C-alpha positions as MATLAB code, in Angstrom:
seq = 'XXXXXXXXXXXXXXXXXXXXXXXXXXXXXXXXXXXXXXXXXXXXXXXXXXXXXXXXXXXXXXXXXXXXXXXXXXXXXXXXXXXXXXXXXXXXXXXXXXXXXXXXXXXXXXXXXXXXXXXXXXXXXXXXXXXXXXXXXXXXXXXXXXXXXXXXXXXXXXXXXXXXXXXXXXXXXXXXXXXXXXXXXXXXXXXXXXXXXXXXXXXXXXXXXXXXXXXXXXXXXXXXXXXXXXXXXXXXXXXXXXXXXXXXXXXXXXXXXXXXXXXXXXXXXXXXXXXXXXXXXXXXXXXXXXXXXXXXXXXXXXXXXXXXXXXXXXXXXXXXXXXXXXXXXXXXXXXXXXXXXXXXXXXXXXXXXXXXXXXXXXXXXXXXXXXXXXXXXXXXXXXXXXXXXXXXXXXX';
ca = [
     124.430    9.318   25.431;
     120.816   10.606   25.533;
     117.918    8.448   25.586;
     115.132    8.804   22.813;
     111.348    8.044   23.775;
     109.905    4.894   23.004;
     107.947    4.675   19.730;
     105.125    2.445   19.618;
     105.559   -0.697   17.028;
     104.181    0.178   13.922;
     102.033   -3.020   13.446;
     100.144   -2.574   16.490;
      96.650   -2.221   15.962;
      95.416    0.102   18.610;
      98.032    2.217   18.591;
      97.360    3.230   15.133;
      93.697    4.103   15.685;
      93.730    6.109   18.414;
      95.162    9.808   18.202;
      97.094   11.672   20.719;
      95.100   14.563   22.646;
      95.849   16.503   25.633;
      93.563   16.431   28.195;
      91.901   19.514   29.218;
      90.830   18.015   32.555;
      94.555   16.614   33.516;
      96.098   18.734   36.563;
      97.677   22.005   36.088;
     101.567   21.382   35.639;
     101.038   18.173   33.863;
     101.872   17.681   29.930;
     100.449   13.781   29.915;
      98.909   13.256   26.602;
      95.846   10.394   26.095;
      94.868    9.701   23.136;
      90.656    9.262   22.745;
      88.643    7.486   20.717;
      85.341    9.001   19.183;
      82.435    7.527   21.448;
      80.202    6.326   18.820;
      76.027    6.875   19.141;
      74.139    3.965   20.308;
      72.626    2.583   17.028;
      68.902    3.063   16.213;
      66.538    0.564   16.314;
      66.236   -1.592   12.865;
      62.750   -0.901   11.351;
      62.961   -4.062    9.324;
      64.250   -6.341   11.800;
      63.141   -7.497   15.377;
      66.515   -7.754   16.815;
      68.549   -4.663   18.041;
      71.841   -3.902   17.154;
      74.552   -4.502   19.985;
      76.331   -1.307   21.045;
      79.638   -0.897   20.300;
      82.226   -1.555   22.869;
      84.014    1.565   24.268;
      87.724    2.219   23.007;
      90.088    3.075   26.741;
      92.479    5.729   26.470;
      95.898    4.823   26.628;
      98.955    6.695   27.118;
     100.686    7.863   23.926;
     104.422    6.196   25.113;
     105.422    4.245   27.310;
     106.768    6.316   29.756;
     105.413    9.937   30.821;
     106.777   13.183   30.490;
     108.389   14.998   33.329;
     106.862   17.323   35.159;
     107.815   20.471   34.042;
     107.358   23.967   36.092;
     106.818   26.382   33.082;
     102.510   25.643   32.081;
     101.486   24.011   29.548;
      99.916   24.944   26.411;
      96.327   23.728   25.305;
      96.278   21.958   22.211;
      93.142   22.338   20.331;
      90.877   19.630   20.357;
      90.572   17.579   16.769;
      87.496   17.426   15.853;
      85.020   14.237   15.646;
      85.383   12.102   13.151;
      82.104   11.983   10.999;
      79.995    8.932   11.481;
      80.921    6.393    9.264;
      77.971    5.512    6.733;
      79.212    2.086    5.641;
      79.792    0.791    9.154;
      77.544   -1.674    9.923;
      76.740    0.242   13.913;
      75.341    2.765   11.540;
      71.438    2.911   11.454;
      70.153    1.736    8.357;
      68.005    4.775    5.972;
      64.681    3.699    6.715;
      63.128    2.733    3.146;
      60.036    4.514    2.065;
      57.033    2.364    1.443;
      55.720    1.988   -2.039;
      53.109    3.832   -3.231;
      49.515    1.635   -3.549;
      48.829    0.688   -6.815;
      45.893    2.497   -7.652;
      44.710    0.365  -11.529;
      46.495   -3.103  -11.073;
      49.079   -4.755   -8.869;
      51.887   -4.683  -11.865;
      51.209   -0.738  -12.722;
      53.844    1.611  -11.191;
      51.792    4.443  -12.395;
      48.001    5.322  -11.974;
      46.225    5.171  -15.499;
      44.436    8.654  -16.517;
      40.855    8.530  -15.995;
      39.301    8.334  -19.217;
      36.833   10.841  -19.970;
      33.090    9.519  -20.629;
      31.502   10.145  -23.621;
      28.801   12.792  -23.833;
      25.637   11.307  -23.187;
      23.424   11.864  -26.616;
      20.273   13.681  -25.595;
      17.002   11.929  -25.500;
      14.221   11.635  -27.818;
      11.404   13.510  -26.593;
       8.860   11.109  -27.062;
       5.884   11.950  -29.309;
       3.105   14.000  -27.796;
       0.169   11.999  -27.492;
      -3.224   12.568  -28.987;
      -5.902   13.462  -26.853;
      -8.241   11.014  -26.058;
     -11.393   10.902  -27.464;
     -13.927   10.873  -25.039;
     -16.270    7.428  -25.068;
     -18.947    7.571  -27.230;
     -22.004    7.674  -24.940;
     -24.068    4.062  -24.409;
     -26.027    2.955  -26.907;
     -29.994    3.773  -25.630;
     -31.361    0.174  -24.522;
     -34.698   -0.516  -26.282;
     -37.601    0.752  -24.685;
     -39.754   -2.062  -23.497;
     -43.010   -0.006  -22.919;
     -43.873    3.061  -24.400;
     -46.659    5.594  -23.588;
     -47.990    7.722  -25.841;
     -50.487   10.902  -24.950;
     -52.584    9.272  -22.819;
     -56.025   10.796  -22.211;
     -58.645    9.526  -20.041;
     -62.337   10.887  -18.784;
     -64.475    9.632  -15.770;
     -67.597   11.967  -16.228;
     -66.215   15.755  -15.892;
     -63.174   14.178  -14.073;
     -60.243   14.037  -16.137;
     -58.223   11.315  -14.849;
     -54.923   11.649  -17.466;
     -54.162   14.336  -18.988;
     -51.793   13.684  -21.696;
     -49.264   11.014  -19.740;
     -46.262   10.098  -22.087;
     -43.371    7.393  -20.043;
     -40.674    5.422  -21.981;
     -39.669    2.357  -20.202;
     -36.125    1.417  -21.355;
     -35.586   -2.620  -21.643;
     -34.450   -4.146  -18.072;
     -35.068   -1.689  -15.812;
     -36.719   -0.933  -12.522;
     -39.592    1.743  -13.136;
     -41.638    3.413  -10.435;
     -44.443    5.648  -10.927;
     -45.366    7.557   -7.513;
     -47.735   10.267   -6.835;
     -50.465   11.434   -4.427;
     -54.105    9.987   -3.979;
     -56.456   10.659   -6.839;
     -53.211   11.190   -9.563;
     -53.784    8.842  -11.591;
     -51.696    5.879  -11.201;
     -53.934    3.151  -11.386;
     -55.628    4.424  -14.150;
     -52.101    4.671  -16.340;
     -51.599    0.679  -15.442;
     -54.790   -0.502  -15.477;
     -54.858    1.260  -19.330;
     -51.398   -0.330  -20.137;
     -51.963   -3.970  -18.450;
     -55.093   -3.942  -20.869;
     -58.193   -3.793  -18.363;
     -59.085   -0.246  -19.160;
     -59.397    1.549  -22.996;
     -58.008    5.305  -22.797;
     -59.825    8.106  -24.696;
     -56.696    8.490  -26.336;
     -53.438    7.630  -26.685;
     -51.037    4.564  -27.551;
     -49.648    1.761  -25.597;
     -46.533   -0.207  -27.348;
     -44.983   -3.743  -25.624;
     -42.316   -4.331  -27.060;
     -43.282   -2.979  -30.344;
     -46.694   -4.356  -29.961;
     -49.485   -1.842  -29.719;
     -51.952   -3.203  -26.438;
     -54.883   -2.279  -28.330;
     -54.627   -2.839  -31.711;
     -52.837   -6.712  -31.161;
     -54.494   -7.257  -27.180;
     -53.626  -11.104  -27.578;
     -50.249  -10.803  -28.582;
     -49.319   -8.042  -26.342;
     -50.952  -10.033  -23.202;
     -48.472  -12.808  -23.345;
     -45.603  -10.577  -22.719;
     -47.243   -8.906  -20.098;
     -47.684   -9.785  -16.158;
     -50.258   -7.755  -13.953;
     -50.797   -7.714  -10.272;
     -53.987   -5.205  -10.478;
     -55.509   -3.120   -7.915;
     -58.179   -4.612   -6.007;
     -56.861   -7.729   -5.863;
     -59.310  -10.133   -8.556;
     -59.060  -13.528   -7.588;
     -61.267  -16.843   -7.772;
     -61.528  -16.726   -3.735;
     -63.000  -19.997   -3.813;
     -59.746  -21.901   -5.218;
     -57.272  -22.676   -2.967;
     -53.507  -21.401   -3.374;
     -52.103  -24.488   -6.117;
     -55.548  -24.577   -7.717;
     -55.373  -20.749   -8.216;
     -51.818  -21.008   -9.693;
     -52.458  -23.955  -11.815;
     -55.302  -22.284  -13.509;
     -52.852  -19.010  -13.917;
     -51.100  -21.135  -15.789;
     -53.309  -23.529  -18.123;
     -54.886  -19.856  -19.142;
     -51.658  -18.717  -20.366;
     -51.176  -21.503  -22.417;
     -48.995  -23.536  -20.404;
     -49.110  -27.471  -20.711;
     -50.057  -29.448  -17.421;
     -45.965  -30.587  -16.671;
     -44.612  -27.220  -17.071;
     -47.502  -25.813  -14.739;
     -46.805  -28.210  -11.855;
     -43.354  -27.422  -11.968;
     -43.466  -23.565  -11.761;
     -46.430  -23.833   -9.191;
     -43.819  -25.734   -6.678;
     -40.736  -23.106   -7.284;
     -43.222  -20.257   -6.859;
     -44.873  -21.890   -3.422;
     -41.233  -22.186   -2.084;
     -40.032  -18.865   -3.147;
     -42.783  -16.868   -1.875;
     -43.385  -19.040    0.997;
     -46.763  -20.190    0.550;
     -46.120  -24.211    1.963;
     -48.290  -23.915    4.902;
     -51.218  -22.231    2.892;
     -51.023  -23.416   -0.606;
     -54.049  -26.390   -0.035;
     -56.214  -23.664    1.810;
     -58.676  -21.715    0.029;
     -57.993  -18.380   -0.948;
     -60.309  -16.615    0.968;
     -59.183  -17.528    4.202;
     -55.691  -15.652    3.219;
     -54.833  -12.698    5.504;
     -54.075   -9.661    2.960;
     -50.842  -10.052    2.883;
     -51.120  -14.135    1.483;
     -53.275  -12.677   -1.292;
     -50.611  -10.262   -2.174;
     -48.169  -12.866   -2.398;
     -50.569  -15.833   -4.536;
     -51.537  -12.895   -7.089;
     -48.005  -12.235   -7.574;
     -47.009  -15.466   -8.058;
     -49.930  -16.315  -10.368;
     -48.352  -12.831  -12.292;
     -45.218  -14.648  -12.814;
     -46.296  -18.260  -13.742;
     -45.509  -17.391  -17.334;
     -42.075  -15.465  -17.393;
     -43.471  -12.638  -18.867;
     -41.432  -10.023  -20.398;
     -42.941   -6.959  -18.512;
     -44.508   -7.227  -15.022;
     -46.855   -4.252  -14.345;
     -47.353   -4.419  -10.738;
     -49.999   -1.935   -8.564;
     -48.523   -1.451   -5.313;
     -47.065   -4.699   -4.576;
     -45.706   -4.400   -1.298;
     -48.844   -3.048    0.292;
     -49.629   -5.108    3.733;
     -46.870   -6.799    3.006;
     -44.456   -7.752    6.095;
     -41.344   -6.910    5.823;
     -39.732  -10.182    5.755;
     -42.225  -11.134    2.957;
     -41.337   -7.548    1.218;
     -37.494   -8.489    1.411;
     -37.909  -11.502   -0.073;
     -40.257  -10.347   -2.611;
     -37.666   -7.468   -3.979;
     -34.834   -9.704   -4.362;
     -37.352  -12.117   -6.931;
     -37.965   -8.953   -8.647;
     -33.988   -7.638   -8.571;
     -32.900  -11.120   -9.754;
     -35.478  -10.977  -12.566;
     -34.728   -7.377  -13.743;
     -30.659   -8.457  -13.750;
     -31.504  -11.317  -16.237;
     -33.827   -8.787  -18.974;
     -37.254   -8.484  -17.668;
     -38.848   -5.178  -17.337;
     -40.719   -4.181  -13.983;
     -43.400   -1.217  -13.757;
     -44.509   -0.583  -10.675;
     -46.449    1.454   -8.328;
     -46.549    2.514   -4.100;
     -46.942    5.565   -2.201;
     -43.849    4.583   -0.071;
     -41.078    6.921   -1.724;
     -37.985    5.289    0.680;
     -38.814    1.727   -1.583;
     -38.990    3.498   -4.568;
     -35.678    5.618   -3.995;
     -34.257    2.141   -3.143;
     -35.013   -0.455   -5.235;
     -36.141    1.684   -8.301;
     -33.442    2.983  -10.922;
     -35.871    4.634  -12.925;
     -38.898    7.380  -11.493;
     -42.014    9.721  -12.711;
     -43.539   11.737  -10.491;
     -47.818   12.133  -11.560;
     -50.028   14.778  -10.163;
     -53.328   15.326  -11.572;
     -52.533   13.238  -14.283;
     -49.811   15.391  -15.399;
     -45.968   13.537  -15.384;
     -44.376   16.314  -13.851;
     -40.740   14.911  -13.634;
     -39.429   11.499  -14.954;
     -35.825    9.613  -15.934;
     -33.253    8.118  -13.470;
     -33.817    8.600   -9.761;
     -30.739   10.931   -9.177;
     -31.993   13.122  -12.184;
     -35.616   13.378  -10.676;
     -34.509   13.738   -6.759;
     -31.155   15.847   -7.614;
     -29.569   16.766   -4.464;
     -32.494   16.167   -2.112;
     -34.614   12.962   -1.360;
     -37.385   11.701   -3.399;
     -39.852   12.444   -1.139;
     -38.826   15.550   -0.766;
     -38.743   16.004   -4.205;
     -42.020   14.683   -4.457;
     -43.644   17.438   -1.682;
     -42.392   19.649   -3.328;
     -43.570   19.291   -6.773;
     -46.862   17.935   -5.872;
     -47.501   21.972   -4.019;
     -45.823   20.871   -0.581;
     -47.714   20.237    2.717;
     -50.501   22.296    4.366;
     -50.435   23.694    8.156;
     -53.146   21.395   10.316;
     -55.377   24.385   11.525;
     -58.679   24.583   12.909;
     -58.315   21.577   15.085;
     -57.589   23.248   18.319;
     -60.729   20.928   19.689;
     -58.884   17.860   19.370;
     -56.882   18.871   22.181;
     -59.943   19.112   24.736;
     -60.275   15.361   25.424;
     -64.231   14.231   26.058;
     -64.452   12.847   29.206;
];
């Protein structure tokens, strides 16, 4: 009786997974058969986990009976490999799909969906504003009233004619010089407007007061420091100023008052109890003046004032005089010294021959040059020194 192969049991486990291959590597001649298991890929690493998946263990081929064919002489025949099975999606050795990340929320954290961008409104176009009117220029300054006014003035010394038709208006607050050569006719214009001299012709108004017609009236509002300085010599410097004043109708208080404020600010301490005629020229420049102001006139008509005067004495004096113009009072003044004049003066005429050649404000009557240029050359410029080649041989 022949004997049948064994069969493997039917409820044994690895028997039924594993299928029956021949070998292509066995030895020529011999028909064994293994059976192989599918060697399954190493499993990917988990991208949401830290730990790594443990490899699965490796199946060992085992022999498909119990007992192994005999040898047989005749070779034998390849059986076609069966091919892998495909990699099992369920099994947990399987990598896992890696899970694509959300997409940012672009409006809020509960919106799955970005919001359409709402369109902005059209912006309404502006108002062009109004265009404005054109400014009107500023009405020019109202003229100040003219504090002295000189009208035509004519004047005759013999077959000299000393004016010759002079006409100046003197606006209210300001700083007025006349200038002009030697022998033009300076002195003669203030001396005729201060009251000591009667023109030919002509008008003088202070204030609206005519000089001549009302000489009283006119006098009080009017200061003078004349040429040729006219003092009572034989007074000394208070009794000189005290008189100033009792003769301009001051009472006796108000006098020694003003005579102490005008000793300090003209510096006259050290030679107000001296007499007058002991005063160096300069000290009787500076008592007139003050005996000019004792009053507070309105205008001060002043004949070079600043002549041997030093110039700390001439400092002080033209700040009394700025300080008094800045609070109304009208000053008329004199001087051959056109740099004084050009600086302290706001307002200039320019006599020759008693003719006003040029007057108004002093960067109307110098222009683009200086006043004393100004003055050279309106008064017929200067004249070549000839003829005095003998000065240069010295006498021995």
């Amino acid at each position: 009786m022949s004997s049948l192969p064994e069969t493997p049991p039917e409820d044994d486990p690895q028997a039924s997974q594993i299928a029956a291959v021949e070998s292509p590597k066995e030895n020529a001649g011999s028909e064994a058969k293994t059976v192989a298991t599918p060697r399954p890929k190493r499993a990917p690493r988990s991208t949401t986990g830290g730990t790594r998946s443990a490899p699965a263990t490796k199946a060992k081929a085992t022999p498909a009976g119990s007992s192994a064919e005999a040898p047989s002489d005749t070779p034998a025949k390849r059986t076609p490999a069966k091919p892998r099975a495909p990699r099992a999606s369920g099994e947990a050795t399987a990598a896992k799909p890696r899970t694509p990340r959300a997409p940012r929320a672009t409006a809020s954290a509960d919106a799955t969906t970005a919001k359409p961008r709402t369109t902005r409104a059209p912006r309404a176009p502006r108002a062009k504003a109004p265009a404005k009117a054109k400014a009107k220029p500023a009405p020019p300054p109202e003229p100040k009233p003219t504090a002295l006014a000189i009208r035509g003035l004519y004047k005759r010394f013999g077959g000299t004619v000393a004016l010759d038709g002079v006409s100046i208006d003197v606006p209210e607050g300001s700083f007025y010089g006349i200038v002009g050569p030697n022998g033009a006719g300076k002195t003669t214009t203030l001396s005729i407007v201060s009251g000591l001299l009667r023109p030919d012709s002509g008008q003088v108004i202070v204030h609206d007061v005519d000089v001549w017609k009302q000489p009283e009236r006119a006098k009080r509002m009017i200061g003078v420091l004349p040429d040729r300085l006219r003092l009572f010599d034989r007074l000394t410097g208070a009794q000189l100023l005290y008189y100033a004043g009792t003769l301009r109708g001051l009472d006796g208080s108000t006098v020694t008052s003003r005579v102490k404020d005008l000793v300090e600010a003209f510096g006259l301490e050290a030679a107000v109890g001296r007499l007058v005629a002991d005063y160096s020229a300069g000290m009787a420049k500076k008592i007139a003046l003050a005996a000019a102001l004792i009053h507070s006139p309105r205008v001060l008509v002043l004949d070079e004032p600043f002549e041997s005067v030093d110039p700390v004495s001439a400092a002080n004096i033209t700040e009394i005089l700025q300080k008094y113009v800045a609070a109304g009072g009208t000053v008329v003044l004199s001087s051959h010294s056109m740099d004084l004049i050009q600086r302290i003066c706001d307002r200039v005429a320019i006599i020759v021959a008693g003719v006003v050649l040029d007057s108004g404000t002093a960067d109307e009557v110098r222009g683009a040059k200086t006043l004393e240029e100004r003055f050279v050359e309106l008064a017929g410029g200067r004249k070549a020194a000839e003829g005095l080649e003998w000065l240069h041989s010295f006498s021995e």
